[in-house]
């Protein structure tokens, strides 16, 4: 079997990709583990219902390129195995709707592409950055890989003459991430980190180039098509020679690498505005309040009376945070006034009405106004703002990681091409012709690296600024908690003093009640006897000189009295007992409901 027949057999075993590769770079057991992992992830990585693989190849038409869209594996197999050699350049676009959606191709089609073009197994590590997920992907997943066969003996290279493949080539593949601007569901500006994976192969003998571009939207596909249509340097032909085709691959790389440096400045400016809008309030907040101004609504309220209704509070045109603390004003005002009094022992016993009608001195009112103003200012700070700052800090950390990893990928790309140009196996005439292009490419990539370093410095500075703001916010929230606790502690202490005065007053009143009760009990027997003698049941004989004959008892009248009085007494006690049982049962039921 020749090399082409081996390739056909390899494609027939597409289901075992990457174990079916003819020149794998890893051991067999690693390939099997990678195959198992790839097979288990196919439901997450690919969506066969949305298959839409785009092939861009040379053409002499109006658009200067031909475009063919593949919608199923059978169409892909027909396209790959048509009786022809590989085109001078071929760019395959596989996209996804967004950074969390699966790729618009099937597992079978991708495995068939990998088998036909002998895409190395290391590219699967970059493909794993795509696929369906509910949460954002780990932004530390980037990568770079490259190899070439310039130094390999001819027997070790994969030469397929029927397809025009010499086997003398080099492979570059990398994964990049960048920030892209989009619009949210509420028409707000959102910034999303999106990924792009690139696989590139260049043949040093034929000058043919092959590309696979995977992007989390169709942006790079549109740009590439437009650039090929407008720029002749990106559509070389076999007659242009190797130097021009090699330079075209460098220009194509620059299109991908320039994407890393886009939109960063606008994104950083937007984040700075969001952070500043939250931190400015914290830095500008003043807890000092001048009580000399006659226009302060709280001072006017203090001067009016001690009873401030909720209507008075609702008439103040304040923010929602201020309204919360104004709502507490009615309950806190008596506490603050009483808190300013000297707590001498024993306290004065004042009538309750007199306490309610007291007007606080001016200095106590000013002190209360300062405390209330501080609480009102502190009430405008919420925990949601701290959460927002934490969310911004998390996003900035993700951006920082992306910038650092992209810089490393750019360095790897530059090092690869500089090393390639310095190799002894690199053709001298081609090296001389491409020296200027490689130098220009290196300078452009280094410029992109420096730009990313500048963005990285900006983000790190913003993260330090944000951390200081979070510390300030934490301090403000802690200070507010302490102040509120202090106010309510003082209020509780004042209430306990009031209860102490009430208890003292109640004790004195209880002594008076004891005296009244004692006198009442002392005269109660005499009162009962006097009432009995005056009821008409007995009659006093004033003419009698003896005790026995001094009282005449009427038995019939007593019977009538007993018949009427005793049932009424029984009915009264029965009604009271029934009412007592009903109330006791209700109280017991209420206790059971509260316990549940």
Coordinates of C-alpha atoms in Angstrom, one line a residue:
X1 CA 0.0 0.0 0.0
X2 CA 1.3 3.4 -0.9
X3 CA 1.0 6.5 1.4
X4 CA -2.4 7.5 -0.2
X5 CA -3.9 4.1 0.4
X6 CA -2.7 4.3 4.0
X7 CA -4.4 7.7 4.3
X8 CA -7.6 6.3 2.9
X9 CA -7.5 3.5 5.5
X10 CA -6.8 6.0 8.2
X11 CA -9.9 8.0 7.2
X12 CA -11.9 4.8 7.2
X13 CA -11.0 4.4 10.8
X14 CA -12.0 8.0 11.7
X15 CA -13.9 6.7 14.8
X16 CA -10.5 5.9 16.4
X17 CA -9.0 9.4 15.9
X18 CA -6.4 10.3 17.1
X19 CA -5.2 6.7 17.4
X20 CA -5.3 6.3 13.6
X21 CA -2.7 9.0 12.9
X22 CA 0.2 7.8 10.8
X23 CA 2.9 9.9 12.5
X24 CA 1.7 10.5 16.1
X25 CA 4.0 12.3 18.5
X26 CA 2.7 10.5 21.7
X27 CA 2.8 6.9 22.9
X28 CA 0.0 4.5 22.2
X29 CA -1.4 4.5 25.7
X30 CA -1.6 8.3 25.7
X31 CA -3.4 8.3 22.4
X32 CA -6.0 5.8 23.7
X33 CA -6.6 7.9 26.8
X34 CA -6.9 11.0 24.7
X35 CA -9.3 9.2 22.3
X36 CA -11.5 8.1 25.3
X37 CA -11.6 11.6 26.6
X38 CA -12.4 13.1 23.2
X39 CA -15.2 10.5 22.7
X40 CA -16.7 11.3 26.1
X41 CA -16.7 15.0 25.3
X42 CA -18.3 14.9 21.9
X43 CA -21.8 15.7 23.2
X44 CA -20.4 18.8 24.8
X45 CA -18.0 19.9 22.0
X46 CA -20.1 19.3 18.8
X47 CA -23.6 19.9 17.6
X48 CA -24.3 17.9 14.4
X49 CA -27.7 19.6 13.9
X50 CA -25.9 22.9 13.3
X51 CA -23.1 21.5 11.1
X52 CA -21.8 24.3 8.9
X53 CA -18.1 23.8 7.9
X54 CA -16.9 26.4 5.5
X55 CA -14.0 25.7 3.0
X56 CA -12.3 28.7 1.5
X57 CA -10.0 27.9 -1.5
X58 CA -8.4 29.7 -4.4
X59 CA -10.6 30.9 -7.3
X60 CA -10.4 33.3 -10.2
X61 CA -14.0 34.5 -9.6
X62 CA -15.3 37.9 -8.6
X63 CA -14.6 37.3 -4.9
X64 CA -11.1 35.9 -5.7
X65 CA -11.9 32.8 -3.7
X66 CA -14.3 29.8 -3.7
X67 CA -16.4 29.0 -0.8
X68 CA -18.1 25.7 -0.1
X69 CA -20.2 24.9 3.0
X70 CA -20.4 21.4 4.2
X71 CA -23.6 20.3 6.1
X72 CA -23.0 16.6 6.8
X73 CA -20.2 14.0 7.0
X74 CA -21.1 12.4 3.6
X75 CA -20.7 15.8 1.9
X76 CA -17.4 16.3 3.6
X77 CA -16.1 12.9 2.5
X78 CA -17.2 13.7 -1.1
X79 CA -15.3 17.0 -0.9
X80 CA -12.1 15.6 0.5
X81 CA -11.8 12.6 -1.8
X82 CA -12.5 14.3 -5.1
X83 CA -9.8 13.3 -7.6
X84 CA -7.5 16.3 -7.3
X85 CA -4.4 17.5 -5.4
X86 CA -4.7 19.8 -2.4
X87 CA -5.4 23.4 -3.3
X88 CA -2.6 26.0 -3.0
X89 CA -4.2 27.3 0.2
X90 CA -7.2 25.9 2.1
X91 CA -8.8 27.6 5.1
X92 CA -11.5 25.7 7.1
X93 CA -13.7 27.7 9.4
X94 CA -15.5 25.9 12.3
X95 CA -17.3 28.3 14.6
X96 CA -19.7 28.4 17.6
X97 CA -22.5 30.7 18.4
X98 CA -20.6 32.1 21.5
X99 CA -17.9 31.1 23.9
X100 CA -20.2 28.7 25.8
X101 CA -21.8 26.9 22.8
X102 CA -20.7 23.8 20.9
X103 CA -19.0 23.9 17.6
X104 CA -21.1 23.8 14.4
X105 CA -19.8 20.5 13.2
X106 CA -20.3 16.8 14.1
X107 CA -17.8 14.5 15.9
X108 CA -17.6 12.4 12.7
X109 CA -16.8 15.3 10.5
X110 CA -14.1 16.6 12.8
X111 CA -12.5 13.2 13.2
X112 CA -12.6 12.8 9.4
X113 CA -10.9 16.2 8.9
X114 CA -8.2 15.2 11.5
X115 CA -7.6 11.9 9.8
X116 CA -7.4 13.3 6.2
X117 CA -5.2 16.3 7.0
X118 CA -3.3 14.3 9.7
X119 CA -3.9 17.0 12.4
X120 CA -1.8 16.1 15.4
X121 CA -3.4 14.9 18.6
X122 CA -2.1 18.0 20.5
X123 CA -4.7 20.1 18.7
X124 CA -7.4 18.4 20.7
X125 CA -6.1 20.1 23.8
X126 CA -7.0 23.4 22.2
X127 CA -10.4 22.2 20.9
X128 CA -11.4 21.3 24.5
X129 CA -11.6 25.0 25.2
X130 CA -14.8 25.1 23.2
X131 CA -18.1 23.3 23.8
X132 CA -21.3 23.8 25.8
X133 CA -21.0 25.0 29.3
X134 CA -23.3 26.9 31.7
X135 CA -20.4 28.8 33.3
X136 CA -17.5 30.6 31.6
X137 CA -14.6 28.5 30.6
X138 CA -11.4 28.5 32.7
X139 CA -9.5 31.4 31.2
X140 CA -6.1 29.9 32.0
X141 CA -6.6 27.4 29.1
X142 CA -4.3 28.6 26.3
X143 CA -1.6 26.8 24.5
X144 CA 0.9 26.7 21.7
X145 CA 2.5 23.8 19.8
X146 CA 4.8 23.6 16.8
X147 CA 7.0 21.1 15.0
X148 CA 8.6 20.7 11.6
X149 CA 10.2 17.9 9.5
X150 CA 13.1 19.9 8.0
X151 CA 15.7 17.8 9.8
X152 CA 13.8 14.5 9.4
X153 CA 15.2 11.9 6.9
X154 CA 13.0 11.4 3.9
X155 CA 11.8 8.0 5.1
X156 CA 10.4 9.5 8.2
X157 CA 8.3 12.1 6.5
X158 CA 4.7 11.6 5.3
X159 CA 4.9 12.2 1.6
X160 CA 1.6 11.8 -0.4
X161 CA 2.4 12.7 -4.0
X162 CA -1.2 12.1 -5.2
X163 CA -2.3 15.0 -3.0
X164 CA 0.7 17.1 -3.6
X165 CA 2.1 16.8 -0.1
X166 CA 5.9 16.7 0.1
X167 CA 6.1 15.9 3.8
X168 CA 8.6 18.7 4.3
X169 CA 6.5 21.1 6.3
X170 CA 6.0 22.8 9.6
X171 CA 3.0 23.0 11.9
X172 CA 1.9 25.8 14.2
X173 CA -1.2 25.7 16.3
X174 CA -2.2 28.0 19.2
X175 CA -5.2 29.1 21.3
X176 CA -5.8 32.8 21.9
X177 CA -8.3 34.7 23.9
X178 CA -9.4 38.3 23.6
X179 CA -12.1 40.6 24.9
X180 CA -15.0 41.5 22.6
X181 CA -17.8 44.0 23.1
X182 CA -21.5 42.9 22.9
X183 CA -24.9 44.1 24.1
X184 CA -26.8 42.5 26.9
X185 CA -30.5 41.7 27.2
X186 CA -31.2 45.2 28.6
X187 CA -29.2 46.9 25.9
X188 CA -26.3 47.4 28.3
X189 CA -22.7 47.0 27.2
X190 CA -21.1 43.7 28.2
X191 CA -17.6 42.4 27.7
X192 CA -17.0 38.8 26.9
X193 CA -13.8 36.8 26.8
X194 CA -13.8 34.7 23.6
X195 CA -11.4 32.1 22.3
X196 CA -9.9 31.2 19.0
X197 CA -7.9 28.1 18.1
X198 CA -5.7 28.0 15.0
X199 CA -4.0 25.1 13.2
X200 CA -1.6 25.8 10.4
X201 CA 0.6 23.7 8.1
X202 CA 3.0 25.0 5.5
X203 CA 4.7 22.8 2.9
X204 CA 8.3 24.1 2.2
X205 CA 8.5 22.3 -1.1
X206 CA 5.2 23.0 -2.8
X207 CA 4.4 26.3 -0.9
X208 CA 0.9 25.0 0.0
X209 CA -0.7 26.1 3.2
X210 CA -3.5 24.7 5.2
X211 CA -5.5 26.4 8.0
X212 CA -8.2 25.4 10.5
X213 CA -9.7 28.4 12.3
X214 CA -12.1 27.8 15.3
X215 CA -13.7 30.9 16.7
X216 CA -16.5 31.5 19.2
X217 CA -18.4 33.6 16.6
X218 CA -18.0 34.3 12.9
X219 CA -15.9 37.4 13.2
X220 CA -12.6 35.9 12.0
X221 CA -14.3 34.2 9.1
X222 CA -15.8 37.4 7.8
X223 CA -12.5 39.3 8.3
X224 CA -10.5 36.6 6.5
X225 CA -12.8 36.4 3.5
X226 CA -12.8 40.2 3.2
X227 CA -9.0 40.4 3.5
X228 CA -8.5 37.7 0.8
X229 CA -10.9 39.5 -1.5
X230 CA -9.1 42.8 -1.1
X231 CA -5.4 42.0 -0.6
X232 CA -3.6 40.1 -3.4
X233 CA -0.8 39.2 -1.0
X234 CA -3.1 36.9 0.9
X235 CA -4.0 34.8 -2.2
X236 CA -0.7 33.6 -3.6
X237 CA -0.4 31.2 -6.5
X238 CA 2.1 28.5 -7.4
X239 CA 3.7 30.8 -9.9
X240 CA 4.5 33.4 -7.3
X241 CA 7.1 31.2 -5.6
X242 CA 7.7 30.1 -2.1
X243 CA 8.8 33.4 -0.6
X244 CA 5.4 35.0 -1.4
X245 CA 3.4 32.1 -0.1
X246 CA 5.4 32.0 3.1
X247 CA 4.9 35.8 3.5
X248 CA 1.2 35.3 3.1
X249 CA 1.1 32.8 6.0
X250 CA 2.8 35.5 8.2
X251 CA 0.2 38.0 7.2
X252 CA -2.5 35.5 8.0
X253 CA -1.0 35.0 11.5
X254 CA -0.9 38.7 12.0
X255 CA -4.7 38.9 11.4
X256 CA -5.1 36.4 14.3
X257 CA -2.6 38.0 16.6
X258 CA -3.9 41.5 16.0
X259 CA -7.2 40.3 17.3
X260 CA -5.7 39.9 20.7
X261 CA -5.0 43.6 21.0
X262 CA -8.4 44.9 20.0
X263 CA -10.9 46.5 22.3
X264 CA -8.7 46.4 25.4
X265 CA -8.5 50.1 25.9
X266 CA -12.2 50.6 25.6
X267 CA -12.9 47.7 28.0
X268 CA -10.4 49.1 30.6
X269 CA -12.0 52.5 30.3
X270 CA -15.5 51.1 30.8
X271 CA -14.3 49.1 33.9
X272 CA -12.7 52.2 35.3
X273 CA -16.0 54.1 35.0
X274 CA -17.9 51.3 36.8
X275 CA -15.4 51.2 39.6
X276 CA -15.2 54.9 40.0
X277 CA -19.0 55.3 40.1
X278 CA -19.0 53.1 43.2
X279 CA -15.8 54.2 45.0
X280 CA -16.4 58.0 44.5
X281 CA -19.3 57.9 46.9
X282 CA -17.3 56.1 49.5
X283 CA -14.4 58.5 49.2
X284 CA -16.6 61.6 49.2
X285 CA -18.9 60.6 52.0
X286 CA -18.7 63.0 54.9
X287 CA -19.9 62.2 58.4
X288 CA -19.4 65.7 59.7
X289 CA -22.6 67.7 59.9
X290 CA -22.9 71.4 60.6
X291 CA -25.9 72.2 62.8
X292 CA -25.8 76.0 62.2
X293 CA -27.7 75.8 59.0
X294 CA -31.4 76.6 59.4
X295 CA -32.3 74.8 56.2
X296 CA -31.6 71.3 57.5
X297 CA -34.9 69.4 57.6
X298 CA -33.9 67.3 60.5
X299 CA -33.2 70.4 62.7
X300 CA -36.6 71.8 61.8
X301 CA -38.2 68.5 62.8
X302 CA -36.3 68.6 66.1
X303 CA -37.5 72.1 66.8
X304 CA -41.2 71.2 66.1
X305 CA -42.0 68.5 68.6
X306 CA -41.0 65.1 69.8
X307 CA -43.7 63.2 67.9
X308 CA -42.7 62.8 64.3
X309 CA -45.0 60.9 62.1
X310 CA -44.3 58.6 59.2
X311 CA -46.0 61.3 57.0
X312 CA -43.3 63.8 57.9
X313 CA -40.7 61.2 56.9
X314 CA -42.2 60.4 53.6
X315 CA -42.3 64.1 52.6
X316 CA -38.5 64.3 52.6
X317 CA -37.1 63.9 49.1
X318 CA -34.3 61.6 49.9
X319 CA -32.8 58.5 48.4
X320 CA -34.0 55.0 49.3
X321 CA -31.1 54.5 51.7
X322 CA -31.9 57.7 53.5
X323 CA -35.6 56.9 53.8
X324 CA -34.6 53.7 55.6
X325 CA -32.9 55.6 58.3
X326 CA -35.5 58.3 58.4
X327 CA -38.0 55.6 59.1
X328 CA -36.1 54.8 62.2
X329 CA -36.1 58.4 63.4
X330 CA -39.4 58.2 65.1
X331 CA -38.3 55.3 67.3
X332 CA -34.7 56.6 67.9
X333 CA -35.5 60.2 68.7
X334 CA -36.7 59.7 72.3
X335 CA -33.8 57.4 72.9
X336 CA -31.3 60.0 71.8
X337 CA -32.9 62.7 73.9
X338 CA -33.1 60.6 76.9
X339 CA -29.5 59.4 76.3
X340 CA -28.2 62.9 76.6
X341 CA -29.6 63.3 80.2
X342 CA -27.3 62.8 83.2
X343 CA -27.9 59.4 84.7
X344 CA -27.8 60.4 88.4
X345 CA -28.9 57.9 91.1
X346 CA -31.7 57.9 92.1
X347 CA -33.4 59.1 89.0
X348 CA -36.1 61.7 89.2
X349 CA -39.6 60.4 89.3
X350 CA -41.4 62.4 86.6
X351 CA -45.0 62.0 85.5
X352 CA -45.4 60.1 82.2
X353 CA -47.1 63.1 80.6
X354 CA -44.3 65.4 81.6
X355 CA -41.8 63.1 79.9
X356 CA -43.6 63.1 76.6
X357 CA -43.9 66.8 76.5
X358 CA -40.3 67.6 77.2
X359 CA -38.4 69.7 74.6
X360 CA -34.7 68.8 74.3
X361 CA -32.1 71.4 74.8
X362 CA -30.4 72.8 71.7
X363 CA -27.1 71.0 72.4
X364 CA -28.8 67.7 72.8
X365 CA -30.8 68.2 69.5
X366 CA -27.6 69.1 67.7
X367 CA -25.9 66.0 69.0
X368 CA -28.8 63.9 67.9
X369 CA -28.8 65.5 64.5
X370 CA -25.1 64.7 64.0
X371 CA -25.7 61.1 65.0
X372 CA -28.7 60.8 62.7
X373 CA -27.0 62.4 59.8
X374 CA -24.1 60.0 60.2
X375 CA -26.5 57.1 60.1
X376 CA -28.3 58.5 57.1
X377 CA -25.0 58.8 55.2
X378 CA -23.9 55.3 56.2
X379 CA -27.3 54.0 55.2
X380 CA -26.6 54.8 51.5
X381 CA -23.9 52.1 51.4
X382 CA -25.2 48.6 50.7
X383 CA -23.8 45.1 50.7
X384 CA -24.9 44.9 47.0
X385 CA -22.2 47.4 46.2
X386 CA -19.6 45.3 47.9
X387 CA -20.8 42.3 45.8
X388 CA -20.6 44.5 42.7
X389 CA -17.0 45.4 43.5
X390 CA -16.1 41.8 44.1
X391 CA -17.6 40.9 40.7
X392 CA -15.6 43.6 39.0
X393 CA -12.4 42.3 40.8
X394 CA -13.1 38.8 39.6
X395 CA -13.6 40.0 36.0
X396 CA -10.3 42.0 36.2
X397 CA -8.5 38.9 37.4
X398 CA -9.8 37.0 34.4
X399 CA -8.6 39.7 32.1
X400 CA -5.2 39.8 33.8
X401 CA -4.8 36.0 33.3
X402 CA -5.8 36.3 29.6
X403 CA -3.3 39.0 28.9
X404 CA -0.5 37.1 30.5
X405 CA -1.2 33.9 28.7
X406 CA -1.6 35.7 25.3
X407 CA 1.7 37.4 25.8
X408 CA 3.3 34.0 26.3
X409 CA 1.6 32.6 23.2
X410 CA 2.9 35.6 21.2
X411 CA 6.4 35.0 22.4
X412 CA 6.2 31.3 21.4
X413 CA 5.0 32.3 17.9
X414 CA 7.9 34.7 17.5
X415 CA 10.5 32.3 18.8
X416 CA 9.2 29.6 16.5
X417 CA 9.6 31.7 13.3
X418 CA 12.9 33.2 14.4
X419 CA 14.3 29.7 15.1
X420 CA 12.8 28.4 11.8
X421 CA 14.6 31.2 9.8
X422 CA 17.9 30.4 11.5
X423 CA 17.8 26.7 10.7
X424 CA 20.5 25.2 8.4
X425 CA 17.9 23.2 6.6
X426 CA 16.0 26.3 5.7
X427 CA 16.7 27.1 2.1
X428 CA 19.2 29.8 1.7
X429 CA 17.5 31.6 -1.2
X430 CA 14.1 31.4 0.6
X431 CA 15.7 32.6 3.9
X432 CA 17.2 35.6 2.0
X433 CA 13.9 36.4 0.3
X434 CA 11.9 36.1 3.5
X435 CA 14.3 37.7 5.8
X436 CA 12.6 41.1 5.6
X437 CA 9.1 39.5 6.0
X438 CA 10.2 37.6 9.1
X439 CA 11.8 40.7 10.6
X440 CA 8.7 42.7 9.9
X441 CA 6.5 40.0 11.4
X442 CA 8.7 39.8 14.5
X443 CA 8.5 43.6 15.0
X444 CA 4.7 43.6 14.6
X445 CA 4.3 40.7 17.1
X446 CA 6.6 42.4 19.6
X447 CA 4.6 45.6 19.3
X448 CA 1.4 43.6 20.1
X449 CA 3.2 42.1 23.1
X450 CA 4.2 45.5 24.4
X451 CA 0.6 46.8 24.0
X452 CA -0.6 43.8 26.0
X453 CA 2.0 44.6 28.6
X454 CA 0.6 48.1 28.8
X455 CA -2.9 46.8 29.2
X456 CA -1.7 44.4 31.8
X457 CA -0.1 47.2 33.8
X458 CA -3.4 49.2 33.6
X459 CA -5.4 46.3 34.8
X460 CA -3.0 45.5 37.7
X461 CA -3.2 49.1 38.8
X462 CA -6.9 49.1 38.6
X463 CA -7.0 45.9 40.7
X464 CA -4.9 47.5 43.4
X465 CA -7.2 50.6 43.3
X466 CA -10.2 48.3 43.5
X467 CA -8.7 46.4 46.5
X468 CA -8.3 49.7 48.3
X469 CA -11.9 50.6 47.6
X470 CA -13.1 47.2 48.8
X471 CA -11.1 47.7 52.0
X472 CA -12.7 51.2 52.4
X473 CA -16.2 49.7 51.8
X474 CA -15.6 47.0 54.4
X475 CA -14.5 49.6 56.9
X476 CA -17.6 51.7 56.2
X477 CA -20.0 48.7 56.6
X478 CA -18.2 47.7 59.8
X479 CA -18.4 51.3 61.1
X480 CA -22.1 51.4 60.3
X481 CA -22.7 48.2 62.2
X482 CA -20.9 49.5 65.2
X483 CA -22.8 52.8 65.1
X484 CA -26.2 51.1 64.7
X485 CA -25.3 48.7 67.6
X486 CA -24.2 51.7 69.7
X487 CA -27.5 53.5 69.0
X488 CA -29.7 50.5 69.9
X489 CA -27.5 49.7 72.9
X490 CA -28.0 53.2 74.2
X491 CA -31.7 53.0 73.4
X492 CA -32.0 49.7 75.4
X493 CA -30.1 51.3 78.3
X494 CA -32.5 54.3 78.3
X495 CA -35.5 52.0 78.1
X496 CA -34.2 50.0 81.1
X497 CA -33.8 53.3 83.0
X498 CA -37.4 54.2 82.2
X499 CA -38.6 50.8 83.3
X500 CA -36.6 51.2 86.5
X501 CA -38.4 54.5 87.2
X502 CA -41.7 52.9 86.4
X503 CA -41.0 50.0 88.7
X504 CA -40.0 52.4 91.5
X505 CA -43.3 54.3 91.0
X506 CA -45.3 51.1 90.8
X507 CA -43.7 50.0 94.1
X508 CA -44.9 53.2 95.8
X509 CA -48.4 52.8 94.3
X510 CA -48.4 49.2 95.4
X511 CA -47.7 50.2 99.1
X512 CA -50.7 52.6 98.9
X513 CA -52.9 49.8 97.5
X514 CA -51.8 47.5 100.3
X515 CA -53.0 50.1 102.8
X516 CA -56.3 50.5 101.0
X517 CA -56.7 46.7 100.8
X518 CA -56.0 46.3 104.6
X519 CA -58.6 48.9 105.5
X520 CA -61.1 47.4 103.1
X521 CA -60.7 43.9 104.6
X522 CA -60.9 45.3 108.1
X523 CA -64.3 46.9 107.5
X524 CA -65.6 44.2 105.2
X525 CA -67.2 42.0 108.0
X526 CA -68.9 44.9 109.5
X527 CA -70.2 46.1 106.2
X528 CA -71.6 42.7 105.4
X529 CA -73.4 42.4 108.7
X530 CA -74.8 45.9 108.4
X531 CA -76.0 45.1 104.9
X532 CA -77.6 41.8 106.1
X533 CA -79.5 43.6 108.9
X534 CA -80.7 46.2 106.5
X535 CA -81.9 43.7 103.9
X536 CA -85.3 43.1 105.7
X537 CA -84.7 39.4 106.4
X538 CA -84.4 40.2 110.1
X539 CA -86.0 42.9 112.2
X540 CA -84.5 44.6 115.3
X541 CA -86.9 44.7 118.3
X542 CA -86.0 48.0 119.9
X543 CA -88.2 47.3 122.9
X544 CA -86.4 44.1 123.9
X545 CA -83.9 44.2 126.7
X546 CA -82.6 40.7 126.0
X547 CA -80.3 39.5 123.2
X548 CA -82.6 36.6 122.4
X549 CA -85.6 38.7 121.8
X550 CA -83.8 41.6 120.2
X551 CA -84.0 40.1 116.6
X552 CA -86.9 38.7 114.7
X553 CA -85.9 36.3 111.8
X554 CA -88.3 35.9 108.8
X555 CA -87.8 32.4 107.5
X556 CA -90.1 32.8 104.5
X557 CA -88.3 35.9 103.3
X558 CA -84.9 34.1 103.8
X559 CA -86.1 31.2 101.6
X560 CA -87.2 33.6 98.9
X561 CA -83.8 35.4 99.1
X562 CA -82.0 32.1 98.8
X563 CA -84.1 30.9 95.9
X564 CA -83.2 34.1 93.9
X565 CA -79.7 34.9 95.1
X566 CA -78.0 31.4 95.1
X567 CA -78.9 30.4 91.5
X568 CA -77.8 33.8 90.2
X569 CA -74.5 33.3 92.0
X570 CA -74.1 29.9 90.5
X571 CA -74.9 31.1 87.0
X572 CA -72.4 34.0 87.4
X573 CA -69.6 31.6 88.5
X574 CA -70.6 29.1 85.6
X575 CA -70.4 31.9 83.0
X576 CA -67.1 33.0 84.3
X577 CA -65.7 29.5 84.3
X578 CA -66.8 28.9 80.7
X579 CA -65.3 32.2 79.6
X580 CA -62.1 31.2 81.4
X581 CA -61.9 27.9 79.7
X582 CA -62.5 29.4 76.2
X583 CA -59.8 32.0 76.7
X584 CA -57.4 29.3 78.1
X585 CA -58.0 27.0 75.1
X586 CA -57.4 29.9 72.6
X587 CA -54.1 30.8 74.4
X588 CA -53.0 27.1 74.3
X589 CA -53.8 26.9 70.6
X590 CA -51.9 30.1 69.9
X591 CA -48.9 28.7 71.8
X592 CA -49.0 25.5 69.8
X593 CA -49.1 27.4 66.5
X594 CA -46.2 29.7 67.5
X595 CA -44.1 26.7 68.5
X596 CA -44.6 25.1 65.1

